[in-house]
């Protein structure tokens, strides 16, 4: 719902967006757009009394045409601050006009309201019907240059989520250059208590590690300049207070639907107001806007919670599942797969794959995925990317006979691609050296012996679409793993003029979207899984096309606790691809029981990644039970509400890093699945767990013990797990408990 009134100070418009149980309020004041409130719902519209009227005239310039002596853009809380006219804090927008000047002043022109969420362009975006959302467009204009900005706000009716983006339009007759354009900015001016930024950092094998950083005066930012959203920081941060926990306190999550360079920053001014901004990272970004052209920023999503981080995460989960993942697989039960990467690496042929497939079929596994190494002359990672033609030495007769035999075993078949890459040692590079990104006169940096294709070029994308289509049409291929294993360097395009080279990084991402759009439109039934050296580009933009993403190349169950629970801050279980792999684990050499590896992998889209032909009969029996369990609990795990109970870094009974726990509860609270893992056992351990999200008035039966307990007891007093495991608690041991309302 969007309420539009006029406020008491100047009578100009005031906008109150109600999204779920949250309010987002801003107003027009002498033409400027001022932010007033973002948080749990408030009844009043006119929140202008919250405006702070302080500041010393000599250090805070004020617009010449505003009568109020206290008013300065350097102090006022703003919705979309611009550069050069008195606000010295980080700007949301900076444009350079044809005369070289960069001072801009955005003033309100008009607004429009729409039911639903109109599509703006072909970039990934939240979708919602006319019954599910309301959208407000506020049109602003810079009197000096004539450039206009449309700020778009969508309030989702059933969820405390507000979606924002900016569209910069050039109605003038001279070109302008955008040097900085955020998707969303808001100034949180009323918290008046210690604030923190929670974000997810990482690297290869350690994606999405949770970090909370106290905010001091100055700027804290997270970003990627790698050409992809990256392992290093996820395009997400949450503004919280020092007292925010999983279940209490304010949290404003900000997530950018973008697969490229991004920056999210929190800047604290001298009066304690925090500017929270998300958008394209401005390093090596410029965009030339010719007369009549417009530039559409990526979308940013605010998840607003007054009840802690758990609720913020659950809002993101629902939003992505119901309003972002477009795949017909978004809500469907995914096949349990076995991937041959950690089973064989590059060393496989049809017979080896069939041997794995036979054992897979006998264990109830539903799909075989053939990973890297099936094309060109690729027997290691030094060649052939771009040559998407079957290596018939490995797969005699091509894909069709292999897939037919795998299908005959009752298994689906999936395949790996790394479309955006080119090996210097490839037929493609011999034919088209200019198809790789590169700066004339400079060597190209290599990573994993490969270069990056120039995805800004339509001819490159046409080639990829055709070669990938040829493969997909050659056999019954029902799944694709879309990998991306290096970041961009020397990012210049042979086809763009000098004044547009600053557009390459963003045009690359738009080119990637275009190819993904074409592939998903041509193969609507395909299950697409994203991947980037593990989870290096695990972001909402990729989830728009691919409902699941390979979470990390680190498949060690204990390491996965950090990675999967960190990922859960923003992404639902249904998006996290999680596999049981060999023990000792290939990345850490750690030995973990088959049972625990299964319990942890069941935290997401479940599968296996090991050589099934080497397993014992007992292990194969366990796989049968795990697959059956996964099918039983699929709806609960993937469509239920997720609660983090103990993070691996938490201190429990004086021990830090000793255990982890999480649970999912069905939307109607009739069922719950709880997983508890002991990471490091100790002498005489004492474990209690308080559950979340149940109906306190109902009674629940736990399946394995038959114990009947009230929801109120499970949530308030908790359960005693001290003796819950037969044989006692050892390093890497776990239990899963299933509760049903009676
Ligand atoms: C990186 C991925 O994360 C792995 O799962 C695997 O597909 C390799 N690439 C193959 O090169």
Short mmCIF file of C-alpha atoms in Angstrom, two decimals, residues 429-597:
data_model
loop_
_atom_site.label_atom_id
_atom_site.label_comp_id
_atom_site.label_asym_id
_atom_site.label_seq_id
_atom_site.Cartn_x
_atom_site.Cartn_y
_atom_site.Cartn_z
CA UNK A 429 41.15 -18.29 -29.83
CA UNK A 430 43.10 -19.22 -32.99
CA UNK A 431 40.12 -18.03 -35.04
CA UNK A 432 39.08 -15.00 -32.95
CA UNK A 433 41.85 -13.60 -30.73
CA UNK A 434 39.95 -10.29 -30.56
CA UNK A 435 37.01 -12.04 -28.86
CA UNK A 436 38.90 -12.04 -25.57
CA UNK A 437 38.77 -8.94 -23.38
CA UNK A 438 42.09 -7.11 -23.62
CA UNK A 439 43.78 -3.74 -23.69
CA UNK A 440 45.70 -3.06 -26.92
CA UNK A 441 49.48 -3.07 -26.37
CA UNK A 442 49.29 -4.90 -23.04
CA UNK A 443 49.65 -8.57 -22.19
CA UNK A 444 46.51 -10.25 -20.98
CA UNK A 445 46.70 -11.53 -17.42
CA UNK A 446 45.96 -15.23 -17.12
CA UNK A 447 44.07 -17.01 -14.38
CA UNK A 448 43.58 -20.78 -14.48
CA UNK A 449 45.27 -20.54 -17.93
CA UNK A 450 42.29 -18.75 -19.43
CA UNK A 451 41.05 -15.42 -20.73
CA UNK A 452 37.59 -13.89 -20.49
CA UNK A 453 35.39 -13.53 -23.55
CA UNK A 454 34.16 -10.08 -24.49
CA UNK A 455 30.52 -10.53 -23.52
CA UNK A 456 29.75 -6.97 -24.64
CA UNK A 457 29.89 -8.24 -28.26
CA UNK A 458 26.72 -9.56 -29.91
CA UNK A 459 28.80 -11.80 -32.24
CA UNK A 460 30.44 -13.50 -29.24
CA UNK A 461 27.04 -14.05 -27.63
CA UNK A 462 25.61 -15.40 -30.90
CA UNK A 463 28.47 -17.89 -31.15
CA UNK A 464 27.90 -19.03 -27.57
CA UNK A 465 24.15 -19.32 -28.03
CA UNK A 466 24.59 -21.41 -31.17
CA UNK A 467 27.28 -23.74 -29.82
CA UNK A 468 25.53 -24.26 -26.49
CA UNK A 469 22.22 -24.83 -28.31
CA UNK A 470 23.84 -27.39 -30.59
CA UNK A 471 25.01 -29.34 -27.55
CA UNK A 472 21.70 -29.02 -25.72
CA UNK A 473 19.74 -30.14 -28.76
CA UNK A 474 22.02 -33.09 -29.46
CA UNK A 475 20.75 -35.21 -26.56
CA UNK A 476 18.24 -35.26 -23.71
CA UNK A 477 20.08 -32.79 -21.48
CA UNK A 478 17.95 -31.60 -18.57
CA UNK A 479 20.43 -29.61 -16.46
CA UNK A 480 23.33 -27.23 -17.06
CA UNK A 481 26.00 -26.14 -14.57
CA UNK A 482 27.12 -22.68 -15.73
CA UNK A 483 30.62 -22.07 -14.36
CA UNK A 484 32.76 -18.89 -14.32
CA UNK A 485 36.27 -19.44 -13.02
CA UNK A 486 38.19 -16.19 -13.28
CA UNK A 487 37.72 -12.48 -12.80
CA UNK A 488 38.14 -9.73 -15.37
CA UNK A 489 41.40 -7.89 -16.06
CA UNK A 490 42.44 -5.52 -18.88
CA UNK A 491 38.71 -5.03 -19.38
CA UNK A 492 38.60 -3.31 -22.75
CA UNK A 493 36.56 -4.23 -25.81
CA UNK A 494 37.85 -4.17 -29.38
CA UNK A 495 34.47 -2.94 -30.59
CA UNK A 496 33.80 0.06 -28.35
CA UNK A 497 35.13 3.60 -28.98
CA UNK A 498 37.57 5.13 -26.44
CA UNK A 499 34.87 7.21 -24.70
CA UNK A 500 32.85 4.06 -24.02
CA UNK A 501 35.62 1.81 -22.60
CA UNK A 502 34.49 2.79 -19.10
CA UNK A 503 31.26 0.95 -19.89
CA UNK A 504 32.88 -2.44 -20.47
CA UNK A 505 32.45 -3.91 -16.99
CA UNK A 506 28.72 -3.08 -16.90
CA UNK A 507 28.16 -3.98 -20.55
CA UNK A 508 29.83 -7.34 -19.80
CA UNK A 509 27.18 -8.04 -17.17
CA UNK A 510 24.37 -6.90 -19.49
CA UNK A 511 25.81 -9.22 -22.17
CA UNK A 512 25.84 -12.10 -19.70
CA UNK A 513 22.19 -11.41 -18.83
CA UNK A 514 21.32 -11.33 -22.53
CA UNK A 515 22.88 -14.75 -23.14
CA UNK A 516 21.26 -16.24 -20.03
CA UNK A 517 17.92 -14.80 -21.15
CA UNK A 518 18.24 -16.38 -24.59
CA UNK A 519 19.26 -19.77 -23.24
CA UNK A 520 16.55 -19.89 -20.56
CA UNK A 521 13.91 -18.73 -23.06
CA UNK A 522 14.95 -21.35 -25.62
CA UNK A 523 15.18 -24.14 -23.00
CA UNK A 524 12.50 -23.28 -20.43
CA UNK A 525 12.51 -26.77 -18.87
CA UNK A 526 16.25 -26.78 -18.25
CA UNK A 527 17.39 -26.81 -14.62
CA UNK A 528 20.22 -24.28 -14.52
CA UNK A 529 22.77 -24.25 -11.71
CA UNK A 530 25.12 -21.29 -11.34
CA UNK A 531 28.73 -21.74 -10.28
CA UNK A 532 31.85 -19.63 -10.07
CA UNK A 533 34.85 -21.52 -8.68
CA UNK A 534 32.29 -22.57 -6.10
CA UNK A 535 30.10 -19.70 -4.95
CA UNK A 536 32.00 -16.74 -6.41
CA UNK A 537 29.01 -15.15 -8.15
CA UNK A 538 26.27 -16.36 -5.82
CA UNK A 539 24.00 -13.32 -6.08
CA UNK A 540 20.33 -12.52 -6.69
CA UNK A 541 20.94 -11.60 -10.34
CA UNK A 542 22.15 -15.12 -11.09
CA UNK A 543 19.21 -16.59 -9.14
CA UNK A 544 16.86 -14.76 -11.50
CA UNK A 545 18.04 -17.22 -14.18
CA UNK A 546 19.32 -20.19 -12.18
CA UNK A 547 17.27 -21.33 -9.16
CA UNK A 548 20.27 -23.02 -7.56
CA UNK A 549 23.96 -22.17 -7.20
CA UNK A 550 27.00 -24.27 -6.30
CA UNK A 551 27.62 -22.94 -2.82
CA UNK A 552 31.36 -23.56 -2.52
CA UNK A 553 34.15 -25.78 -3.81
CA UNK A 554 34.85 -26.53 -0.17
CA UNK A 555 32.69 -29.60 0.36
CA UNK A 556 34.00 -30.39 3.85
CA UNK A 557 30.89 -30.74 6.05
CA UNK A 558 32.40 -28.77 8.96
CA UNK A 559 33.52 -25.92 6.70
CA UNK A 560 30.13 -26.00 5.01
CA UNK A 561 28.49 -25.11 8.34
CA UNK A 562 30.07 -21.65 8.19
CA UNK A 563 29.48 -21.30 4.47
CA UNK A 564 25.87 -22.49 4.35
CA UNK A 565 24.77 -20.67 7.50
CA UNK A 566 26.53 -17.51 6.25
CA UNK A 567 24.79 -17.89 2.89
CA UNK A 568 21.45 -18.28 4.70
CA UNK A 569 21.61 -14.63 5.79
CA UNK A 570 20.41 -13.73 2.31
CA UNK A 571 19.65 -16.88 0.30
CA UNK A 572 17.17 -19.72 0.83
CA UNK A 573 18.08 -23.39 1.16
CA UNK A 574 16.52 -24.03 -2.25
CA UNK A 575 19.24 -21.85 -3.82
CA UNK A 576 22.21 -23.57 -2.16
CA UNK A 577 23.55 -26.57 -3.96
CA UNK A 578 25.12 -28.91 -1.37
CA UNK A 579 26.76 -32.28 -2.00
CA UNK A 580 28.01 -35.18 0.05
CA UNK A 581 31.65 -35.67 -0.95
CA UNK A 582 34.41 -38.15 -0.10
CA UNK A 583 36.06 -38.56 3.28
CA UNK A 584 38.88 -37.67 3.86
CA UNK A 585 37.63 -34.50 2.23
CA UNK A 586 39.57 -33.39 -0.86
CA UNK A 587 39.95 -29.78 0.31
CA UNK A 588 40.68 -30.14 4.04
CA UNK A 589 41.63 -33.85 4.41
CA UNK A 590 39.16 -33.99 7.32
CA UNK A 591 37.39 -37.25 8.06
CA UNK A 592 33.66 -36.89 8.74
CA UNK A 593 31.01 -39.59 9.01
CA UNK A 594 28.79 -40.30 6.02
CA UNK A 595 25.77 -39.57 8.21
CA UNK A 596 26.92 -36.05 9.14
CA UNK A 597 27.98 -35.27 5.58
#
